[in-house]
Amino acid sequence: MEVAIPVLKEQTVDVDRKWWCQYLFFLGSQVEQDAATALSITKEAIYLFQQLVDTTADDENLKLLKNRLQFLLFSEFKLFSCQEPLLAEKDVLSLAQLLRELADGEDADVREVCFLSESEVFLRRYNMGEHDSDAATIFSIANVNKCMTDLNNLQLLADTLRCTATGLHCTKLGGLALEIQMSIIERTVESHGDCAVERNALHVMSLFSNVYEGLSTLEEKSKIVSLLKSYLYNNVRAASGEDTAGSLAAIQTFVEYFAVDAWNTAVKCNATRQRQLASYWKDVAVDFANLLFAENVTKETLYHFHEIMPLL
């Protein structure tokens, strides 16, 4: 939806032009129930502000324009992540370029928003095979970590990659999404530190669970399981010891979920005579069962099943 504002564009009013632009910015931020109208108003206000208001001599004007550009581009990316982009690709790129020029490359938040915007356009134009190599470079852990610091925005990027991968049936993008999600977990664990394991174990386990539930292949799941076992044994159990009230106690339900899911996966692989995979997932189930407390019925049940189920 394009919002026409002929009176302002023809400059037929004497009221302060900056005030009118600010009023439009305000309207754009208040129309929460209609994203298309909100972004259209904000986009028009940005173009008017750029044309009618001097940003070179007033830092406040420059700050306001940058702020609204960031709002517009980030809102657009969130809509794209839901597969409902509103701005044309050329508008996204031109607005991101304008924001970069205004920020002069020094603002980390601006760099992050511009990276998301450029990622959006890249993904909207994505063709499997043709763009796989570029995707591996753009969404490599090294490049993503250089461009982005906010873990919530990083998760938004990973979710968007996975959604795009699903729509295109593209394993390349799915793999890159998983690498970013694993990086988020690792950075979260590092930021918590050893002294905060108990307080943050539930948060970390919820991250693992959310990622795991979104995976579709056993190869992807095995990567998450490997990282999860490392976290549970090297961080959580090391911090908890035998303390039944510690961080390991707080996440027993999560551990039980992964143990049971691993066992069910082993059974499915065994039924289809995938002997090597069945053996791997049997052992994974026991690795998780080892972290369950003695009174947990699932623990002994999995031990028993592990002993009696033959590999076909």
Coordinates of C-alpha atoms in Angstrom, one line a residue:
M1 CA 0.0 0.0 0.0
E2 CA 1.4 3.4 -1.0
V3 CA 0.4 6.4 1.0
A4 CA 0.0 9.6 -1.1
I5 CA 0.7 12.9 0.7
P6 CA 0.2 15.5 -2.0
V7 CA 0.0 18.6 0.3
L8 CA 3.4 17.9 1.8
K9 CA 5.0 16.9 -1.4
E10 CA 3.9 20.1 -3.2
Q11 CA 5.0 22.1 -0.1
T12 CA 1.8 24.2 -0.1
V13 CA 1.7 24.6 3.7
D14 CA 3.6 27.1 5.9
V15 CA 3.7 24.9 9.0
D16 CA 7.2 23.7 10.0
R17 CA 8.1 20.8 7.7
K18 CA 10.0 18.9 10.3
W19 CA 6.9 18.9 12.5
W20 CA 4.9 17.3 9.8
C21 CA 7.5 14.6 9.2
Q22 CA 7.7 13.9 12.9
Y23 CA 3.9 13.6 13.0
L24 CA 4.0 11.1 10.2
F25 CA 6.8 9.2 12.1
F26 CA 4.5 9.1 15.1
L27 CA 1.6 7.8 13.0
G28 CA 3.7 5.1 11.5
S29 CA 4.8 3.9 15.0
Q30 CA 1.2 3.8 16.3
V31 CA -0.6 1.9 13.5
E32 CA 0.3 -1.5 15.1
Q33 CA -2.7 -3.4 13.7
D34 CA -1.9 -2.6 10.0
A35 CA 1.8 -3.3 9.3
A36 CA 1.5 -2.3 5.6
T37 CA 0.1 1.1 6.4
A38 CA 2.6 1.7 9.2
L39 CA 5.6 0.9 7.0
S40 CA 4.2 2.9 4.1
I41 CA 3.7 6.0 6.2
T42 CA 7.1 5.6 7.8
K43 CA 8.8 5.2 4.3
E44 CA 7.0 8.2 2.9
A45 CA 8.0 10.2 6.0
I46 CA 11.6 9.2 5.6
Y47 CA 11.7 10.3 2.0
L48 CA 10.1 13.7 2.9
F49 CA 12.4 14.2 5.9
Q50 CA 15.4 13.5 3.7
Q51 CA 14.2 16.1 1.1
L52 CA 12.8 18.8 3.3
V53 CA 14.9 18.7 6.5
D54 CA 18.5 19.6 6.9
T55 CA 20.4 16.7 8.6
T56 CA 23.9 18.1 8.0
A57 CA 23.7 20.9 10.4
D58 CA 21.6 19.3 13.2
D59 CA 22.6 16.1 15.0
E60 CA 19.1 15.7 16.3
N61 CA 17.7 15.6 12.8
L62 CA 20.3 13.1 11.8
K63 CA 19.6 10.9 14.8
L64 CA 15.9 11.0 14.2
L65 CA 16.3 10.0 10.5
K66 CA 18.6 7.1 11.4
N67 CA 16.2 5.9 14.1
R68 CA 13.3 5.8 11.8
L69 CA 15.3 4.1 9.1
Q70 CA 16.3 1.4 11.6
F71 CA 12.7 1.0 12.7
L72 CA 11.5 0.6 9.1
L73 CA 14.2 -1.8 7.9
F74 CA 14.0 -4.0 11.0
S75 CA 10.2 -4.1 10.9
E76 CA 10.4 -5.1 7.2
F77 CA 12.8 -7.9 8.0
K78 CA 10.5 -9.3 10.7
L79 CA 7.7 -9.3 8.2
F80 CA 10.0 -11.1 5.7
S81 CA 10.8 -13.7 8.3
C82 CA 7.0 -14.4 8.3
Q83 CA 7.1 -14.6 4.5
E84 CA 5.2 -11.3 4.2
P85 CA 7.7 -8.7 2.9
L86 CA 6.1 -5.3 2.1
L87 CA 8.9 -3.3 0.6
A88 CA 10.3 -3.8 -2.8
E89 CA 13.8 -5.2 -3.0
K90 CA 15.2 -2.0 -4.5
D91 CA 13.6 0.0 -1.7
V92 CA 15.2 -2.2 1.0
L93 CA 18.6 -1.9 -0.6
S94 CA 18.4 1.9 -1.2
L95 CA 17.2 2.5 2.4
A96 CA 19.9 0.3 3.8
Q97 CA 22.5 2.2 1.8
L98 CA 21.1 5.5 3.0
L99 CA 21.3 4.3 6.6
R100 CA 24.9 3.2 6.1
E101 CA 25.9 6.5 4.7
L102 CA 24.3 8.4 7.5
A103 CA 25.9 6.2 10.2
D104 CA 29.3 6.4 8.5
G105 CA 30.0 2.7 9.4
E106 CA 30.6 3.3 13.1
D107 CA 27.3 2.2 14.6
A108 CA 27.1 -1.5 15.5
D109 CA 23.2 -1.4 15.6
V110 CA 23.1 0.1 12.1
R111 CA 25.6 -2.5 10.8
E112 CA 23.3 -5.2 12.2
V113 CA 20.1 -3.9 10.7
C114 CA 21.8 -3.3 7.3
F115 CA 23.1 -6.9 7.4
L116 CA 19.6 -8.2 8.0
S117 CA 18.2 -6.1 5.2
E118 CA 20.9 -7.2 2.7
S119 CA 20.3 -10.8 3.8
E120 CA 16.6 -10.3 3.1
V121 CA 17.2 -9.2 -0.4
F122 CA 19.7 -12.0 -1.0
L123 CA 17.2 -14.6 0.2
R124 CA 14.4 -13.2 -1.8
R125 CA 16.5 -13.6 -4.9
Y126 CA 17.9 -17.0 -3.9
N127 CA 18.3 -19.7 -6.5
M128 CA 19.6 -23.1 -5.4
G129 CA 22.9 -24.0 -7.0
E130 CA 23.5 -20.5 -8.3
H131 CA 23.8 -18.8 -4.9
D132 CA 24.9 -21.6 -2.6
S133 CA 28.5 -20.5 -2.6
D134 CA 27.6 -16.9 -1.8
A135 CA 25.3 -18.1 1.0
A136 CA 28.1 -20.1 2.6
T137 CA 30.2 -16.9 2.7
I138 CA 27.5 -14.4 3.8
F139 CA 26.1 -16.7 6.5
S140 CA 29.3 -18.2 7.7
I141 CA 29.8 -18.0 11.5
A142 CA 32.8 -15.7 11.1
N143 CA 30.9 -13.2 8.9
V144 CA 27.7 -13.4 10.9
N145 CA 29.5 -12.9 14.2
K146 CA 31.3 -9.9 12.7
C147 CA 28.1 -8.3 11.6
M148 CA 25.8 -9.2 14.5
T149 CA 26.1 -9.1 18.3
D150 CA 22.4 -9.3 19.5
L151 CA 21.6 -12.9 20.1
N152 CA 17.8 -12.3 19.7
N153 CA 18.4 -10.8 16.2
L154 CA 20.8 -13.7 15.5
Q155 CA 18.0 -16.1 16.3
L156 CA 15.7 -14.2 14.1
L157 CA 18.2 -14.6 11.2
A158 CA 18.5 -18.3 11.9
D159 CA 14.8 -18.8 12.0
T160 CA 14.4 -16.9 8.7
L161 CA 17.1 -19.0 7.0
R162 CA 15.4 -22.2 8.1
C163 CA 12.0 -20.9 7.0
T164 CA 13.5 -20.0 3.6
A165 CA 15.3 -23.4 3.4
T166 CA 12.0 -25.2 4.1
G167 CA 10.2 -23.3 1.4
L168 CA 12.9 -23.9 -1.2
H169 CA 13.7 -27.5 0.0
C170 CA 17.3 -26.2 0.3
T171 CA 19.6 -28.3 2.5
K172 CA 22.4 -25.7 2.1
L173 CA 20.4 -22.9 3.8
G174 CA 19.1 -25.4 6.4
G175 CA 22.7 -26.4 7.3
L176 CA 23.7 -22.7 7.6
A177 CA 20.7 -22.0 9.9
L178 CA 21.8 -24.9 12.1
E179 CA 25.3 -23.7 12.4
I180 CA 24.1 -20.3 13.5
Q181 CA 21.7 -21.8 16.0
M182 CA 24.6 -23.9 17.4
S183 CA 26.7 -20.8 17.6
I184 CA 23.9 -19.0 19.5
I185 CA 23.8 -21.8 22.1
E186 CA 27.6 -21.8 22.5
R187 CA 27.7 -18.0 22.9
T188 CA 24.9 -18.2 25.4
V189 CA 26.8 -20.8 27.5
E190 CA 30.0 -18.8 27.3
S191 CA 28.2 -15.6 28.4
H192 CA 26.7 -17.3 31.4
G193 CA 30.0 -18.5 32.7
D194 CA 30.6 -21.5 35.0
C195 CA 29.3 -19.7 38.1
A196 CA 25.9 -19.2 36.6
V197 CA 25.2 -22.7 35.2
E198 CA 22.5 -23.5 37.8
R199 CA 20.6 -20.2 37.2
N200 CA 20.7 -20.5 33.4
A201 CA 20.5 -24.2 32.7
L202 CA 16.8 -24.0 32.0
H203 CA 17.3 -21.2 29.5
V204 CA 20.1 -23.1 27.7
M205 CA 18.0 -26.3 27.6
S206 CA 15.0 -24.5 26.1
L207 CA 17.3 -23.2 23.4
F208 CA 18.5 -26.8 22.7
S209 CA 14.9 -28.1 22.7
N210 CA 13.6 -25.4 20.3
V211 CA 16.4 -26.0 17.8
Y212 CA 16.1 -29.8 18.1
E213 CA 12.3 -29.8 17.5
G214 CA 12.7 -27.8 14.3
L215 CA 15.2 -30.3 12.7
S216 CA 14.1 -32.8 10.2
T217 CA 17.2 -35.0 9.5
L218 CA 19.1 -37.4 11.7
E219 CA 22.3 -35.8 10.6
E220 CA 21.2 -32.4 11.9
K221 CA 19.9 -33.9 15.1
S222 CA 23.1 -35.8 15.8
K223 CA 25.0 -32.5 15.6
I224 CA 22.8 -30.9 18.2
V225 CA 22.9 -34.0 20.4
S226 CA 26.7 -33.9 20.4
L227 CA 26.8 -30.3 21.5
L228 CA 24.0 -31.0 24.1
K229 CA 25.9 -33.9 25.6
S230 CA 29.0 -31.8 25.9
Y231 CA 27.1 -29.1 27.7
L232 CA 25.3 -31.5 30.0
Y233 CA 28.4 -33.5 31.0
N234 CA 31.0 -30.7 31.0
N235 CA 28.9 -27.8 32.3
V236 CA 25.8 -28.9 34.1
R237 CA 26.9 -32.2 35.8
A238 CA 30.3 -30.7 36.6
A239 CA 28.6 -27.9 38.4
S240 CA 25.9 -30.0 40.1
G241 CA 27.8 -33.1 41.1
E242 CA 25.4 -35.3 43.1
D243 CA 23.3 -32.4 44.2
T244 CA 19.7 -33.4 43.6
A245 CA 18.6 -29.8 44.1
G246 CA 21.1 -28.3 41.7
S247 CA 21.0 -27.4 38.0
L248 CA 20.7 -31.0 36.9
A249 CA 17.6 -31.4 38.9
A250 CA 16.0 -28.3 37.3
I251 CA 16.4 -29.8 33.8
Q252 CA 15.4 -33.4 34.5
T253 CA 12.3 -33.1 32.3
F254 CA 14.4 -31.8 29.4
V255 CA 16.9 -34.6 29.8
E256 CA 14.2 -37.2 29.9
Y257 CA 12.6 -35.8 26.7
F258 CA 15.9 -36.1 24.8
A259 CA 16.5 -39.6 26.2
V260 CA 13.1 -40.9 25.2
D261 CA 13.3 -39.2 21.7
A262 CA 16.8 -40.8 21.2
W263 CA 15.4 -44.2 22.1
N264 CA 12.4 -43.8 19.7
T265 CA 14.8 -42.8 17.0
A266 CA 16.9 -45.9 17.6
V267 CA 13.8 -48.1 17.4
K268 CA 12.7 -46.5 14.1
C269 CA 16.2 -46.9 12.6
N270 CA 16.3 -50.5 13.8
A271 CA 12.9 -51.3 12.2
T272 CA 14.3 -50.0 8.9
R273 CA 17.5 -52.0 9.4
Q274 CA 19.8 -49.0 9.6
R275 CA 22.0 -50.9 12.0
Q276 CA 24.7 -48.3 12.5
L277 CA 22.2 -45.5 13.2
A278 CA 20.2 -47.7 15.5
S279 CA 23.4 -48.5 17.5
Y280 CA 24.3 -44.8 17.7
W281 CA 20.9 -43.6 18.9
K282 CA 20.7 -46.5 21.4
D283 CA 23.9 -45.3 23.0
V284 CA 22.7 -41.7 22.9
A285 CA 19.6 -42.7 24.8
V286 CA 21.7 -44.3 27.5
D287 CA 24.0 -41.3 27.7
F288 CA 21.0 -39.1 28.5
A289 CA 19.6 -41.8 30.9
N290 CA 22.8 -41.6 32.9
L291 CA 22.0 -38.1 33.8
L292 CA 18.5 -38.9 35.1
F293 CA 18.2 -39.4 38.9
A294 CA 17.9 -43.0 40.3
E295 CA 14.2 -42.6 41.2
N296 CA 13.3 -41.8 37.6
V297 CA 11.4 -44.8 36.1
T298 CA 12.5 -43.8 32.6
K299 CA 16.2 -44.3 33.6
E300 CA 15.8 -48.0 34.4
T301 CA 13.4 -48.6 31.6
L302 CA 15.9 -47.3 29.0
Y303 CA 18.7 -49.4 30.6
H304 CA 16.6 -52.5 30.3
F305 CA 15.5 -51.8 26.7
H306 CA 19.1 -51.1 25.7
E307 CA 20.1 -54.6 26.9
I308 CA 17.3 -56.5 25.3
M309 CA 16.8 -54.8 21.9
P310 CA 18.8 -56.7 19.2
L311 CA 20.2 -54.8 16.2
L312 CA 18.6 -56.0 13.0

